[in-house]
Amino acid sequence: MENLFQKLSSEKKLHYIDSLGEYYNPQEAFFLLEVLNNNKEYDLVRIAAIESFSLKCLASESDEVQESCARNLLEVAEKDEDTDVRNYALQALSWFKSIEWLPQIIADIVLNQNEDPLVRESAFAILVSQKQNASSQQIFNKLLSDSVFGKSAERYIHD
């Protein structure tokens, strides 16, 4: 499947990814994971793969599958060179509200004032999606003096 996919135009790759649907299928999830991790692939194709991969993982009723998917997205968010891809990986992670360890893990991203502003905003969205989480509350407190997120963090403390 991957060799045929590589020969498609970017537009046809996007249509193919869209055609996969949202139901969890391990083979399709693995394929999408390969696409989203391929930094030679066009970024819009990778972003579409992130969205489709995330929706498939969330459709799974398995906590283990969702945890594994979140770890894969987190790796992209932390290590990828393309800030757009990192941004979308973090946005997708904000959908994983049941993964309680996420706020603690993304703390370095949101607290780093030298980080890309959009990447920081997406990391902040994870905190907001889990605003009742004790780790999120701790990070909100650390952000009170942040020039970008201070006022927003204040709103979410014990909201």
Short mmCIF file of C-alpha atoms in Angstrom, two decimals:
data_model
loop_
_atom_site.label_atom_id
_atom_site.label_comp_id
_atom_site.label_asym_id
_atom_site.label_seq_id
_atom_site.Cartn_x
_atom_site.Cartn_y
_atom_site.Cartn_z
CA MET A 1 0.00 0.00 0.00
CA GLU A 2 2.80 2.42 0.86
CA ASN A 3 4.63 2.09 -2.50
CA LEU A 4 1.43 2.89 -4.40
CA PHE A 5 0.71 5.76 -2.03
CA GLN A 6 4.14 7.31 -2.66
CA LYS A 7 3.43 7.47 -6.37
CA LEU A 8 0.23 9.49 -5.92
CA SER A 9 0.09 13.26 -6.24
CA SER A 10 -0.32 15.20 -2.98
CA GLU A 11 -3.95 15.91 -3.83
CA LYS A 12 -4.70 12.22 -4.39
CA LYS A 13 -2.88 11.35 -1.16
CA LEU A 14 -5.16 13.75 0.70
CA HIS A 15 -8.25 12.18 -0.89
CA TYR A 16 -6.99 8.70 -0.05
CA ILE A 17 -6.40 9.63 3.60
CA ASP A 18 -9.88 11.19 3.77
CA SER A 19 -11.40 8.02 2.31
CA LEU A 20 -10.09 5.88 5.17
CA GLY A 21 -12.86 6.99 7.52
CA GLU A 22 -12.77 7.27 11.29
CA TYR A 23 -13.18 3.68 12.49
CA TYR A 24 -10.20 2.10 14.17
CA ASN A 25 -8.33 -0.35 11.99
CA PRO A 26 -4.81 -1.35 13.11
CA GLN A 27 -3.44 -1.64 9.56
CA GLU A 28 -4.75 1.77 8.56
CA ALA A 29 -3.52 3.32 11.82
CA PHE A 30 -0.05 1.89 11.23
CA PHE A 31 -0.06 3.18 7.65
CA LEU A 32 -1.11 6.66 8.81
CA LEU A 33 1.59 6.59 11.49
CA GLU A 34 4.19 5.92 8.80
CA VAL A 35 2.87 8.81 6.70
CA LEU A 36 2.79 11.30 9.57
CA ASN A 37 6.33 10.33 10.59
CA ASN A 38 7.71 10.67 7.05
CA ASN A 39 9.38 14.08 7.09
CA LYS A 40 9.98 13.83 3.32
CA GLU A 41 6.22 13.87 2.78
CA TYR A 42 4.35 17.11 1.98
CA ASP A 43 3.33 18.75 5.27
CA LEU A 44 -0.39 18.97 4.38
CA VAL A 45 -0.43 15.23 3.73
CA ARG A 46 1.28 14.63 7.09
CA ILE A 47 -1.23 16.92 8.82
CA ALA A 48 -4.14 15.04 7.22
CA ALA A 49 -2.55 11.80 8.43
CA ILE A 50 -2.32 13.22 11.96
CA GLU A 51 -6.02 14.08 11.96
CA SER A 52 -7.11 10.73 10.53
CA PHE A 53 -4.76 8.78 12.83
CA SER A 54 -6.06 10.65 15.88
CA LEU A 55 -9.71 10.14 15.01
CA LYS A 56 -9.13 6.43 14.39
CA CYS A 57 -7.34 6.07 17.72
CA LEU A 58 -10.10 7.89 19.57
CA ALA A 59 -12.65 5.59 17.92
CA SER A 60 -10.90 2.63 19.51
CA GLU A 61 -12.41 1.53 22.79
CA SER A 62 -9.02 0.36 24.03
CA ASP A 63 -7.20 2.56 26.55
CA GLU A 64 -3.96 0.89 25.47
CA VAL A 65 -4.49 1.88 21.83
CA GLN A 66 -5.31 5.46 22.80
CA GLU A 67 -2.23 5.66 25.07
CA SER A 68 -0.02 4.29 22.31
CA CYS A 69 -1.44 6.74 19.78
CA ALA A 70 -0.94 9.65 22.18
CA ARG A 71 2.69 8.63 22.72
CA ASN A 72 3.26 8.52 18.96
CA LEU A 73 1.71 11.96 18.50
CA LEU A 74 3.71 13.29 21.42
CA GLU A 75 6.94 12.10 19.82
CA VAL A 76 6.06 14.03 16.66
CA ALA A 77 5.10 17.10 18.71
CA GLU A 78 8.39 17.05 20.58
CA LYS A 79 10.87 16.07 17.87
CA ASP A 80 9.63 16.94 14.40
CA GLU A 81 11.45 19.72 12.56
CA ASP A 82 8.29 21.09 10.90
CA THR A 83 6.52 23.44 13.31
CA ASP A 84 3.22 23.11 11.43
CA VAL A 85 3.30 19.35 11.89
CA ARG A 86 4.26 19.76 15.57
CA ASN A 87 1.41 22.23 16.01
CA TYR A 88 -1.17 19.85 14.53
CA ALA A 89 0.14 16.91 16.55
CA LEU A 90 -0.37 18.96 19.72
CA GLN A 91 -3.84 20.06 18.60
CA ALA A 92 -4.75 16.42 18.04
CA LEU A 93 -3.40 15.53 21.48
CA SER A 94 -5.87 17.96 23.03
CA TRP A 95 -8.63 15.56 21.90
CA PHE A 96 -7.18 12.81 24.14
CA LYS A 97 -8.83 14.08 27.32
CA SER A 98 -8.58 10.74 29.13
CA ILE A 99 -4.76 10.64 28.94
CA GLU A 100 -4.03 12.17 32.33
CA TRP A 101 -0.23 12.27 31.94
CA LEU A 102 -0.33 14.61 28.92
CA PRO A 103 -0.26 17.97 30.78
CA GLN A 104 2.83 17.00 32.72
CA ILE A 105 4.64 15.84 29.58
CA ILE A 106 3.89 18.95 27.50
CA ALA A 107 4.81 21.35 30.31
CA ASP A 108 8.26 22.00 28.82
CA ILE A 109 6.71 23.08 25.54
CA VAL A 110 4.16 25.50 26.97
CA LEU A 111 6.59 26.94 29.54
CA ASN A 112 9.35 27.54 26.97
CA GLN A 113 9.00 31.18 25.93
CA ASN A 114 11.45 30.59 23.06
CA GLU A 115 9.16 27.95 21.54
CA ASP A 116 7.17 28.73 18.40
CA PRO A 117 4.08 30.74 19.52
CA LEU A 118 1.58 28.51 17.69
CA VAL A 119 3.18 25.37 19.12
CA ARG A 120 2.93 26.88 22.62
CA GLU A 121 -0.75 27.75 22.02
CA SER A 122 -1.50 24.19 20.99
CA ALA A 123 0.27 22.86 24.07
CA PHE A 124 -1.78 25.29 26.17
CA ALA A 125 -4.94 23.85 24.55
CA ILE A 126 -4.02 20.47 26.05
CA LEU A 127 -3.93 22.08 29.50
CA VAL A 128 -7.32 23.68 28.88
CA SER A 129 -8.80 20.36 27.69
CA GLN A 130 -7.72 18.89 31.02
CA LYS A 131 -8.14 21.96 33.20
CA GLN A 132 -9.26 19.91 36.23
CA ASN A 133 -6.08 17.81 36.10
CA ALA A 134 -3.72 18.58 39.02
CA SER A 135 -0.74 18.85 36.64
CA SER A 136 -2.62 21.36 34.48
CA GLN A 137 -3.40 23.42 37.57
CA GLN A 138 0.29 23.44 38.56
CA ILE A 139 1.31 24.58 35.08
CA PHE A 140 -1.39 27.28 35.04
CA ASN A 141 0.15 28.61 38.26
CA LYS A 142 3.61 28.64 36.66
CA LEU A 143 2.17 30.55 33.69
CA LEU A 144 0.67 33.37 35.75
CA SER A 145 3.69 35.61 35.08
CA ASP A 146 3.89 34.61 31.39
CA SER A 147 3.24 37.62 29.13
CA VAL A 148 1.30 35.50 26.63
CA PHE A 149 -0.64 33.06 28.80
CA GLY A 150 -0.77 34.73 32.21
CA LYS A 151 -4.33 36.10 32.00
CA SER A 152 -5.66 32.95 30.36
CA ALA A 153 -3.98 30.75 32.95
CA GLU A 154 -5.55 32.79 35.71
CA ARG A 155 -9.03 32.08 34.29
CA TYR A 156 -8.44 28.33 34.38
CA ILE A 157 -7.03 28.06 37.89
CA HIS A 158 -9.65 26.09 39.83
CA ASP A 159 -12.21 26.91 37.12
#
